[in-house]
mmCIF file of C-alpha atoms and ligand atoms in Angstrom:
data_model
loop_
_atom_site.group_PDB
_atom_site.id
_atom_site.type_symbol
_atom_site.label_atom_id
_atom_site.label_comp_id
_atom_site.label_asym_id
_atom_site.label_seq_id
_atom_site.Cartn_x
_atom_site.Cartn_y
_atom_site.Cartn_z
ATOM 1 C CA UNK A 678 -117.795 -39.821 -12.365
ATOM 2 C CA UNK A 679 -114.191 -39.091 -11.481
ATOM 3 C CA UNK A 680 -112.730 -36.044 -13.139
ATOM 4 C CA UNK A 681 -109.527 -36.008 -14.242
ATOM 5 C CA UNK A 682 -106.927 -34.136 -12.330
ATOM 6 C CA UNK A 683 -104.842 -31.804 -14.814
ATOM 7 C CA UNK A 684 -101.557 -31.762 -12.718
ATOM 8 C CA UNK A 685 -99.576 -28.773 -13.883
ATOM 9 C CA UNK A 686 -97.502 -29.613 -11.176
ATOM 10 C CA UNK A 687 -96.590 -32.556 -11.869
ATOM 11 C CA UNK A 688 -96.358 -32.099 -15.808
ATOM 12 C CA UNK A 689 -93.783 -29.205 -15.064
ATOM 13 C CA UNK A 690 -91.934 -31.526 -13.014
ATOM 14 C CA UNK A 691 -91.932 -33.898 -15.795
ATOM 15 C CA UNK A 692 -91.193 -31.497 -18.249
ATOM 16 C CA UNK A 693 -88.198 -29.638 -16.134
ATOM 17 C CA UNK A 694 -86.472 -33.393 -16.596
ATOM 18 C CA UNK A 695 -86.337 -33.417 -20.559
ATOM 19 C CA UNK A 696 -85.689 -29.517 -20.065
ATOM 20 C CA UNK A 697 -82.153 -30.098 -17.665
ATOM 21 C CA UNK A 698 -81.287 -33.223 -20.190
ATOM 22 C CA UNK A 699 -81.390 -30.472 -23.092
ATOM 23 C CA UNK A 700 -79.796 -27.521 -21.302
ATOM 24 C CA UNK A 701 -76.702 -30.391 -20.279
ATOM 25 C CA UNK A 702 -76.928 -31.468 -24.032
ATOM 26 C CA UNK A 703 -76.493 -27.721 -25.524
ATOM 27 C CA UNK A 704 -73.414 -27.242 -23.251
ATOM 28 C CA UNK A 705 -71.913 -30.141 -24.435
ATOM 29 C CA UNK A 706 -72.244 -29.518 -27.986
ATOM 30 C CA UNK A 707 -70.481 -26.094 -26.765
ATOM 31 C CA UNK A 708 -73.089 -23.805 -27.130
ATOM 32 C CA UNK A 709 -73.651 -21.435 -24.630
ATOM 33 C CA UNK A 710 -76.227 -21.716 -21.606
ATOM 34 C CA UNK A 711 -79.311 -20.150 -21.979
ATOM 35 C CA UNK A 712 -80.029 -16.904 -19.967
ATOM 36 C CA UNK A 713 -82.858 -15.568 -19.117
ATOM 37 C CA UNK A 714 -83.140 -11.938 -17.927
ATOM 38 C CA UNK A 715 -86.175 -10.869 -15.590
ATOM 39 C CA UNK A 716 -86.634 -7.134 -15.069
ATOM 40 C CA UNK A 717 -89.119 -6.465 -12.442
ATOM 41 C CA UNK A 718 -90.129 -2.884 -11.518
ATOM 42 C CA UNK A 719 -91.318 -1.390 -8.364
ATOM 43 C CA UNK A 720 -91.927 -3.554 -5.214
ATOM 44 C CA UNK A 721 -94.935 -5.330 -5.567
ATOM 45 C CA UNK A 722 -94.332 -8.204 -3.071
ATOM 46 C CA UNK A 723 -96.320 -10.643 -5.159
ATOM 47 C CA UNK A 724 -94.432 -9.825 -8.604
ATOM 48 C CA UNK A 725 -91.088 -10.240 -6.980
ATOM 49 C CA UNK A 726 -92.380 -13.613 -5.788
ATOM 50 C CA UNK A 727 -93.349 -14.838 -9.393
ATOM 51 C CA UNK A 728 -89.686 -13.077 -10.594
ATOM 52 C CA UNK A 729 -88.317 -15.407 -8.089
ATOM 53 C CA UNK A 730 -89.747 -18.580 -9.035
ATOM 54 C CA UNK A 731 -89.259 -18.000 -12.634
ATOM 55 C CA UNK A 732 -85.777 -17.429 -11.566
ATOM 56 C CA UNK A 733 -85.670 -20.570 -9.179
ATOM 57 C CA UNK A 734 -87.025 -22.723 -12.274
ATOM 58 C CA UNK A 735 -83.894 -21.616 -14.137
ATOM 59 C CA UNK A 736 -81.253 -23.373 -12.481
ATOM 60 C CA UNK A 737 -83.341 -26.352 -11.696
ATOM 61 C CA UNK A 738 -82.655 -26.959 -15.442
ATOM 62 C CA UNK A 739 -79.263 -25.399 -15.584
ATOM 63 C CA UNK A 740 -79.584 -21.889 -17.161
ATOM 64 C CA UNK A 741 -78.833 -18.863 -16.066
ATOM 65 C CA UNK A 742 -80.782 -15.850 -14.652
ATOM 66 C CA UNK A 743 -79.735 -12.011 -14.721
ATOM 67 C CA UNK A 744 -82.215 -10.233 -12.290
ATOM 68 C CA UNK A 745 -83.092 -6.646 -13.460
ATOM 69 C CA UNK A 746 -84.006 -4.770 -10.878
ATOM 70 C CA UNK A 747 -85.570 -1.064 -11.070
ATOM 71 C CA UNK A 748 -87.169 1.393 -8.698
ATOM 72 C CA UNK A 749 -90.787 2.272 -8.689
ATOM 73 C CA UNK A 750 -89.902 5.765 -10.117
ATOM 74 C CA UNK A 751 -88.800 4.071 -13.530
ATOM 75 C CA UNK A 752 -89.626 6.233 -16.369
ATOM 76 C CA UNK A 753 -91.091 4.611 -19.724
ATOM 77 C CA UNK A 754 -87.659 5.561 -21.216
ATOM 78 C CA UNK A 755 -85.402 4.179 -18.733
ATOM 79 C CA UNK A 756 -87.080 0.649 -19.053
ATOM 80 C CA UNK A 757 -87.185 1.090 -23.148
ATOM 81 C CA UNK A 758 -83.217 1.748 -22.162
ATOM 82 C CA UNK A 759 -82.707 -1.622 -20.118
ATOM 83 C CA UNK A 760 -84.656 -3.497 -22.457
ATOM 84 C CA UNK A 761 -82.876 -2.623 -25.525
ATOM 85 C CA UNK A 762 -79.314 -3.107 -23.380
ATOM 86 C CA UNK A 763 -80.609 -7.021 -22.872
ATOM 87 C CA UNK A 764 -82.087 -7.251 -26.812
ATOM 88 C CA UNK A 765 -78.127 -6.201 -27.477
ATOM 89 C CA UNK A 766 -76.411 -8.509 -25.295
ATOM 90 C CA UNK A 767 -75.617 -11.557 -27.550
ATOM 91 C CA UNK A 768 -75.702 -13.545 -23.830
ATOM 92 C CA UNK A 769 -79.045 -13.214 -22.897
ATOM 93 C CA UNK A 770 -81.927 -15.914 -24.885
ATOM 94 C CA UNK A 771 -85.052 -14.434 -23.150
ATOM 95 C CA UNK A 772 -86.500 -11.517 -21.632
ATOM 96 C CA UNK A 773 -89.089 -11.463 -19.041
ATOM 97 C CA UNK A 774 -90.776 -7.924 -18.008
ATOM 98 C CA UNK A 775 -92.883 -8.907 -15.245
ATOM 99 C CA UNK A 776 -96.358 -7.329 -15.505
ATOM 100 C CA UNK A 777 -97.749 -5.243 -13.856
ATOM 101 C CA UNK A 778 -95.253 -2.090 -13.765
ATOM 102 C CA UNK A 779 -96.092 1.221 -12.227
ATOM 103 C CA UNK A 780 -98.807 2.900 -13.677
ATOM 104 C CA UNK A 781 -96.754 5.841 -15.234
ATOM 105 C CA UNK A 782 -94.984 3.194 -17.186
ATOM 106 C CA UNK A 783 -96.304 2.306 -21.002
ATOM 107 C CA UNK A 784 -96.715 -1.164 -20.347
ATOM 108 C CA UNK A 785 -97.389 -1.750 -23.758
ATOM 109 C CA UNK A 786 -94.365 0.042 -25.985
ATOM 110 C CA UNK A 787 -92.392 -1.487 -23.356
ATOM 111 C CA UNK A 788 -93.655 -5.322 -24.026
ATOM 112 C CA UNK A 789 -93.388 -4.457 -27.459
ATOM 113 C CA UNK A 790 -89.634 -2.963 -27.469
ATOM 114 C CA UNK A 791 -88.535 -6.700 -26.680
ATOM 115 C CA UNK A 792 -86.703 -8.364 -29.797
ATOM 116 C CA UNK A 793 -89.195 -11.072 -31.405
ATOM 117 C CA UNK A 794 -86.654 -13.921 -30.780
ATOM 118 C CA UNK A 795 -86.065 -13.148 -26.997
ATOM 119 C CA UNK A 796 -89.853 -12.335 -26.253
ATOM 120 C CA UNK A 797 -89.956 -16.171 -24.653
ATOM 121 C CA UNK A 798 -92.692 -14.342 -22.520
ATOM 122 C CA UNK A 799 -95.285 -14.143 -25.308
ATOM 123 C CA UNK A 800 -96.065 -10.656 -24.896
ATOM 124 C CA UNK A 801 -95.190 -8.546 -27.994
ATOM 125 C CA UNK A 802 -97.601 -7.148 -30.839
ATOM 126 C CA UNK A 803 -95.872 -9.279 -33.316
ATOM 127 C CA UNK A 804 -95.626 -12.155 -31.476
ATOM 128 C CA UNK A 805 -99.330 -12.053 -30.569
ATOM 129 C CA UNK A 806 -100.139 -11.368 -34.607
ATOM 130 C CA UNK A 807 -97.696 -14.205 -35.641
ATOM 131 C CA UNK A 808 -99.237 -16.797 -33.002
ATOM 132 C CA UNK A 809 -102.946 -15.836 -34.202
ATOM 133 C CA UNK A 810 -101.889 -16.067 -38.054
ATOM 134 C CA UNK A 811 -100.121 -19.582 -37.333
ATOM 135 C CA UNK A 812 -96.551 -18.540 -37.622
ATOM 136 C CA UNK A 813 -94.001 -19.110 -35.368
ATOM 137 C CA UNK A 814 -93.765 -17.250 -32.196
ATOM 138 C CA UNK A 815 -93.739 -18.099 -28.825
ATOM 139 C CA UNK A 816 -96.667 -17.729 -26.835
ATOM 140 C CA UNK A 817 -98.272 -16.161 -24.272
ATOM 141 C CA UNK A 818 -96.990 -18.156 -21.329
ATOM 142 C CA UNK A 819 -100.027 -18.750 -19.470
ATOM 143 C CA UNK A 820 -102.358 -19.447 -22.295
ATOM 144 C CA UNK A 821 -99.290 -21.336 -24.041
ATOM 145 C CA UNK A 822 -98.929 -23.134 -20.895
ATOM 146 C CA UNK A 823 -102.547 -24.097 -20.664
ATOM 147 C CA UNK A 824 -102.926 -25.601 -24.189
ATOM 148 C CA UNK A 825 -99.405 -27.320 -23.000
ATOM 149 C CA UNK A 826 -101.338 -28.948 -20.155
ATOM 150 C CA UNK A 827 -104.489 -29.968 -22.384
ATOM 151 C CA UNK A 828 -102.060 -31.218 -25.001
ATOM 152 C CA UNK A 829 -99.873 -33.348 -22.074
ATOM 153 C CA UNK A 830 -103.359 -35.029 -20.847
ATOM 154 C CA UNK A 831 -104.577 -35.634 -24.258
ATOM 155 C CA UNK A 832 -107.848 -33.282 -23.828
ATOM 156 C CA UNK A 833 -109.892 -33.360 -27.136
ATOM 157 C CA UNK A 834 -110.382 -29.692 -28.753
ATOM 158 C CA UNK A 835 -111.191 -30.005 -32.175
ATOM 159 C CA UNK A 836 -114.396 -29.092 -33.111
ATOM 160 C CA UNK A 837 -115.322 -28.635 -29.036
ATOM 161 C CA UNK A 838 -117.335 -25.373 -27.669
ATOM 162 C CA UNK A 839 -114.586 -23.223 -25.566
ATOM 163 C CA UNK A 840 -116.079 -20.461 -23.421
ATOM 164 C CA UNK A 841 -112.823 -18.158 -22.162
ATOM 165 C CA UNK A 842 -114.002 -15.510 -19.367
ATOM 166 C CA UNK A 843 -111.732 -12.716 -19.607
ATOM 167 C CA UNK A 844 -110.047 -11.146 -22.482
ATOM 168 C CA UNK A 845 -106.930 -9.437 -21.231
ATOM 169 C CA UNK A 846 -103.958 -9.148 -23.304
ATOM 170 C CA UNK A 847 -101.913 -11.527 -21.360
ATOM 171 C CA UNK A 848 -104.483 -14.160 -20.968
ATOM 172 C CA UNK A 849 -107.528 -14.555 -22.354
ATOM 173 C CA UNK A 850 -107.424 -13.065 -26.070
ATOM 174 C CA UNK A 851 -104.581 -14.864 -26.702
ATOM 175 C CA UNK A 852 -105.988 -18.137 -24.827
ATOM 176 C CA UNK A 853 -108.744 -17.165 -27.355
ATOM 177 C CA UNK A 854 -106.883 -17.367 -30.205
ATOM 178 C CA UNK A 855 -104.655 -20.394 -29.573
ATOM 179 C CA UNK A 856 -108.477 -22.661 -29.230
ATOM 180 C CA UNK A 857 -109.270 -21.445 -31.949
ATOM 181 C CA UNK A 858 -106.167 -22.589 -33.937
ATOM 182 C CA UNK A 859 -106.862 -26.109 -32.474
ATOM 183 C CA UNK A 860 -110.028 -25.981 -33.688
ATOM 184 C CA UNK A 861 -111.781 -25.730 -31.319
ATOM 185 C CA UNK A 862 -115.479 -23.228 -31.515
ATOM 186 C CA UNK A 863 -114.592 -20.364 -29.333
ATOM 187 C CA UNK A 864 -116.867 -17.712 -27.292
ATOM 188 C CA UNK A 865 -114.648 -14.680 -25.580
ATOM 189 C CA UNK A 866 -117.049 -13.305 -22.467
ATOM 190 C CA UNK A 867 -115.722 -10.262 -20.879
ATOM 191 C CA UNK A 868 -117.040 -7.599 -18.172
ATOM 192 C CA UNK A 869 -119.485 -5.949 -21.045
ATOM 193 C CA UNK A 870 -121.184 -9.550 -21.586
ATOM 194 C CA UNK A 871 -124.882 -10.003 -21.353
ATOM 195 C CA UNK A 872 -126.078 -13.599 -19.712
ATOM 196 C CA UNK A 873 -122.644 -14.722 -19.297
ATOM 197 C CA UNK A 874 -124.100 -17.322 -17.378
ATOM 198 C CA UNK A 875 -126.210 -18.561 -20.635
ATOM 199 C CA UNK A 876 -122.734 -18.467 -22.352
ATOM 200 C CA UNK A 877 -120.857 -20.471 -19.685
ATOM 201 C CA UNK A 878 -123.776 -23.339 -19.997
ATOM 202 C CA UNK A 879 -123.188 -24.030 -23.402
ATOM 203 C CA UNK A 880 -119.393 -24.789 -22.524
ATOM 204 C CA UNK A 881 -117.509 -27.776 -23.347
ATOM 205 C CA UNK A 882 -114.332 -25.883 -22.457
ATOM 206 C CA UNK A 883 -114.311 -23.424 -20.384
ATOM 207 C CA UNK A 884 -111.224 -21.055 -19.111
ATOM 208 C CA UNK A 885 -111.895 -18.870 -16.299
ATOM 209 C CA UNK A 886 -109.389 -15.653 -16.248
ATOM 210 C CA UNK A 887 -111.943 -13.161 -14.928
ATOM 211 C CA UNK A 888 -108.943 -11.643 -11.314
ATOM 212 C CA UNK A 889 -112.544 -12.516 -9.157
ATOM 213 C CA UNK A 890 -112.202 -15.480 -6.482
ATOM 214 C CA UNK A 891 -115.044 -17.837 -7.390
ATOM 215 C CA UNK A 892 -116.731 -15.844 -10.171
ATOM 216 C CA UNK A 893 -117.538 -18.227 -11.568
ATOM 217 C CA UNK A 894 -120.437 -20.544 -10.136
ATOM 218 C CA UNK A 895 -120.732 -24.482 -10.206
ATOM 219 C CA UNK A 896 -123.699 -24.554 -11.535
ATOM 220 C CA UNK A 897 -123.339 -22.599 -14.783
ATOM 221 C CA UNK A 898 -120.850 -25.826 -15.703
ATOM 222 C CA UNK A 899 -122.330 -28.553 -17.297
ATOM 223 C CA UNK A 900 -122.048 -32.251 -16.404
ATOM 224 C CA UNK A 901 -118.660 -33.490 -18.468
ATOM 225 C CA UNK A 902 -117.004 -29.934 -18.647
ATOM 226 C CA UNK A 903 -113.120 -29.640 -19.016
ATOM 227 C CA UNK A 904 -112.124 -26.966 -16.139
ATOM 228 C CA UNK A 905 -109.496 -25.089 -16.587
ATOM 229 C CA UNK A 906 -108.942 -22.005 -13.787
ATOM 230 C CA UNK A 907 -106.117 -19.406 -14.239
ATOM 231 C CA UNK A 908 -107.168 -17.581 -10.935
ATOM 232 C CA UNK A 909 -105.222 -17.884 -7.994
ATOM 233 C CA UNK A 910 -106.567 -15.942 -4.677
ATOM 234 C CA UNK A 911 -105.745 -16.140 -0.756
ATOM 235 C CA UNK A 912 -107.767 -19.032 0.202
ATOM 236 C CA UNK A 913 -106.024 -20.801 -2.467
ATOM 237 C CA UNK A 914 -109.647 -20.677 -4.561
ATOM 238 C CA UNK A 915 -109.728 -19.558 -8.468
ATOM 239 C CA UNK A 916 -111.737 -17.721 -10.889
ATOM 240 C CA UNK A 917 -114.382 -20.837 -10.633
ATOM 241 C CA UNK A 918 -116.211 -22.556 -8.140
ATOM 242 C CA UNK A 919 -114.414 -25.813 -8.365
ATOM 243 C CA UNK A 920 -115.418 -27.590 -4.884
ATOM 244 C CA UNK A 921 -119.009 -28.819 -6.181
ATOM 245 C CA UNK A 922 -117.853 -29.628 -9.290
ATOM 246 C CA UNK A 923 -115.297 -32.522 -8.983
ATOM 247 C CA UNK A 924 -117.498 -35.699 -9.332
ATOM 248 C CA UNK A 925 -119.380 -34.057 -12.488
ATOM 249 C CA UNK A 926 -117.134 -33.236 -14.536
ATOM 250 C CA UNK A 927 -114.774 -34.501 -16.971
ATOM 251 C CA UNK A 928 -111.507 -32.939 -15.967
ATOM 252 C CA UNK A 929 -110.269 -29.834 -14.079
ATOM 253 C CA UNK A 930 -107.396 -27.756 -13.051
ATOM 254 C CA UNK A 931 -106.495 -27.859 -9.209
ATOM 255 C CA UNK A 932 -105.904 -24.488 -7.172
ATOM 256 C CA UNK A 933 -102.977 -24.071 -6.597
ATOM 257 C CA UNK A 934 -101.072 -26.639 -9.191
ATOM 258 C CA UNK A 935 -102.718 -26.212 -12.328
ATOM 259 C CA UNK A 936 -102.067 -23.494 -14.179
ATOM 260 C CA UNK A 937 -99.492 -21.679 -12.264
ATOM 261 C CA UNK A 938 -96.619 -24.465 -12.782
ATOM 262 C CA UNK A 939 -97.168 -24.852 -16.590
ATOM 263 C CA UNK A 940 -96.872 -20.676 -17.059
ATOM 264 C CA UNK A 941 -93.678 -20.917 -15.514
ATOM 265 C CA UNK A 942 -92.735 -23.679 -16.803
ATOM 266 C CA UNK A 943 -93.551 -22.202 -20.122
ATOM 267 C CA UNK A 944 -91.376 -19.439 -19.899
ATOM 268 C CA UNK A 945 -88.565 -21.607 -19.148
ATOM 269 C CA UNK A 946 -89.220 -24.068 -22.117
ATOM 270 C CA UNK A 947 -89.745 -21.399 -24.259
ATOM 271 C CA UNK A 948 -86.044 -19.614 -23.262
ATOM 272 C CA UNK A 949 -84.308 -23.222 -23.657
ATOM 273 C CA UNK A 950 -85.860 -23.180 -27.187
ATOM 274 C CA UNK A 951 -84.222 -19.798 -27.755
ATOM 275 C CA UNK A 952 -80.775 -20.704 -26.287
ATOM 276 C CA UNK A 953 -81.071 -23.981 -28.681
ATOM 277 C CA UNK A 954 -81.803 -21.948 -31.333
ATOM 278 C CA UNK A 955 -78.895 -19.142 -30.852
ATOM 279 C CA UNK A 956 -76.729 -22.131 -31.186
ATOM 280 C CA UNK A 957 -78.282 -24.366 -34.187
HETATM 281 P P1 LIG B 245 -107.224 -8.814 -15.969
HETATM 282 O O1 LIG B 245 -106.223 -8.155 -16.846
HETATM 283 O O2 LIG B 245 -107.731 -8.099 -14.763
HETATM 284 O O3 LIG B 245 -108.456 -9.221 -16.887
HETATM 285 C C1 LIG B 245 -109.642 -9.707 -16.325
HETATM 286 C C2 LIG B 245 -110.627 -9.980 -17.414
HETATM 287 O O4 LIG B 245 -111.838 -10.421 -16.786
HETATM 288 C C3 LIG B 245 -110.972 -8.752 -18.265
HETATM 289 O O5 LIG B 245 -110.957 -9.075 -19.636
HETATM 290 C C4 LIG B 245 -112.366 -8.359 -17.776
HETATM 291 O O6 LIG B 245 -113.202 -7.834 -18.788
HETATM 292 C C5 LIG B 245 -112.908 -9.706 -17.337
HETATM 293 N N1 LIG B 245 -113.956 -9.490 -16.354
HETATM 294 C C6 LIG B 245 -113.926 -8.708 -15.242
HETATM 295 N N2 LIG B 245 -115.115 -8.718 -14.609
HETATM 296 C C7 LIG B 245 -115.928 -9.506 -15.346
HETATM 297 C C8 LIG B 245 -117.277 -9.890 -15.222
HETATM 298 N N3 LIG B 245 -118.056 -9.437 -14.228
HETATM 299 N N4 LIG B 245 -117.794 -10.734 -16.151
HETATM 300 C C9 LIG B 245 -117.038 -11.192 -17.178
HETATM 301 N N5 LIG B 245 -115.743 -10.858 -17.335
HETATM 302 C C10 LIG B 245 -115.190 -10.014 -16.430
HETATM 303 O O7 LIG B 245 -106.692 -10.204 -15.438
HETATM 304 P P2 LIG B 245 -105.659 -11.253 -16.082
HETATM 305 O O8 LIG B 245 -104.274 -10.727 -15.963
HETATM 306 O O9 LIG B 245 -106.143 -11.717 -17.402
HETATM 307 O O10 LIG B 245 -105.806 -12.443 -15.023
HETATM 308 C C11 LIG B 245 -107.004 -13.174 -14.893
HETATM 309 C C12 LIG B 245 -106.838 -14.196 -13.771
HETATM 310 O O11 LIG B 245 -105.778 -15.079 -14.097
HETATM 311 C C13 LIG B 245 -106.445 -13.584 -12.428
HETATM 312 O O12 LIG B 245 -107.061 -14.354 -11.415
HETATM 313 C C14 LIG B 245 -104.956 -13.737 -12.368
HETATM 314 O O13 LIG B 245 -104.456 -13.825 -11.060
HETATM 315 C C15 LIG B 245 -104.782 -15.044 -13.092
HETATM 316 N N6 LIG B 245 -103.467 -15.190 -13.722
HETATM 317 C C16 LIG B 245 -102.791 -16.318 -13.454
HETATM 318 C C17 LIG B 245 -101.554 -16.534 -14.017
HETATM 319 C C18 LIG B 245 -100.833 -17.790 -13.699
HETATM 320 O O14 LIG B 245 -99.701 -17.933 -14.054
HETATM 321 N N7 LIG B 245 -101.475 -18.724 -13.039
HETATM 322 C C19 LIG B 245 -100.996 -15.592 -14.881
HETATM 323 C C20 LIG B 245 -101.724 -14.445 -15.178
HETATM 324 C C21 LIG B 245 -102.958 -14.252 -14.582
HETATM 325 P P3 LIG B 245 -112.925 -6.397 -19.518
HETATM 326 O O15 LIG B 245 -111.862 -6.666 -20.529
HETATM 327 O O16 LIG B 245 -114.229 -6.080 -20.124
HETATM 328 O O17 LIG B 245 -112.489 -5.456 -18.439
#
């Protein structure tokens, strides 16, 4: 059997089109262009390579970025400051806080000081409660960006077993939590988790977003598994051991290409939404 390649690369792609045709559409019914604002903190190398590309994927479609820069030595309270400064500029559609910040930072009060309609990033409290309950909110990026991808290739959920490894606040509760709105029958595994390995077996779905390069063995996938890996690690391997299983099963991620371009993309869909909506 030939699995089924779920090109997040090339969906973004795709998707970056109809995004440019509405960005060029909203300017010419004379509303403003949308603006996202990025605030990354410290000097992490690898987050001020994912600021950039979220920035890059901005004016590929025509909006706007305003980079937020702040030192390592940000305080909780200066960052609660910057925040609110973008929540009260009337300009700026989305805010992104790239995670992680420094550890003396509350990550969390933070994420959750950014205004409901700009958090395009998914990451408040409220937006998190809304998305579980079914009201709207925009979603995680990553998990939003992986149901995005099942949707775009048509991948069956309703009533299927989905087996998400990992549980973090970013990834997989919410990815947890958006399956189970489609209906699908969901198991969360997580460091604490006895047999995972028994768990992973009885997958029809299964996400891996465990931050551990090939966790995740071939053989705990059955024969006809979806495959979706969040992890991305030097070697350009994931979270699963994907190698032995691309003749068995029934579709899977590639890494690098798969889930990376649809988070981003996300984001970016997510802000044009919000500009849209400033206007409407
Ligand atoms: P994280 O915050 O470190 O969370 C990792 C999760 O894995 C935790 O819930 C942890 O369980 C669980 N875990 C750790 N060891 C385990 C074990 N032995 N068995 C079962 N579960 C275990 O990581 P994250 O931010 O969710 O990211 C997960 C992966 O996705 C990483 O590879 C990351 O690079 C990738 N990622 C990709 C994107 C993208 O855009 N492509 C975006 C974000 C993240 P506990 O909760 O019990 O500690």
């Amino acid at each position: 059997m030939s699995a089924l390649l779920l090109d997040g690369k090339a969906l973004a792609k795709k998707t970056e089109e109809e995004l440019s045709a509405r960005v060029k559409a909203l300017k010419e019914r004379g509303g403003s262009t949308p603006i996202l604002a990025t605030i990354l903190v410290g000097d992490d190398p690898a987050s001020a390579t994912y600021v950039k590309m979220k920035g890059n994927a901005c004016e590929r479609v025509g909006m706007e970025s305003i980079r937020v820069e702040m030192p390592s030595s940000t305080t909780t309270e200066e960052l609660l400051n910057k925040i609110q400064e973008l929540n009260d500029n009337p300009n700026v559609h989305g805010i992104l806080l790239q995670h992680p910040v420094p550890e003396q930072i509350d990550e969390r009060a933070c994420f959750d000081a950014i205004e409901l309609s700009k958090d395009v990033d998914g990451v408040t409290c409220l937006g998190f409660g809304r998305m579980a309950m079914g009201e709207e909110a925009y979603g995680c990026a990553t998990p939003k960006g992986i149901m995005r991808l099942l949707e775009g290739f048509d991948i069956e959920l309703q009533g299927k077993h989905a087996v998400v490894v990992g549980r973090s606040p970013i990834l997989g509760k919410p990815m947890a939590m958006m399956l189970l709105n489609a209906n699908a029958t969901v198991t969360i595994c997580h460091s604490r988790t006895q047999n995972l390995d028994s768990h992973i077996r009885q997958a029809d779905i299964i996400v891996g977003a465990v931050g551990k390069p090939e966790f995740i063995k071939a053989e705990w996938i059955k024969d006809g598994a979806v495959v979706i890996d969040a992890g991305y690690h030097p070697g350009g391997v994931g979270d699963i051991e994907l190698g032995p299983l691309k003749d068995r099963v029934a579709a899977y991620t590639p890494v690098p290409g798969g889930v990376g371009p649809m988070t981003i993309n996300t984001l970016i869909y997510q802000s044009v939404d919000s500009g849209e909506k400033k206007t409407a």
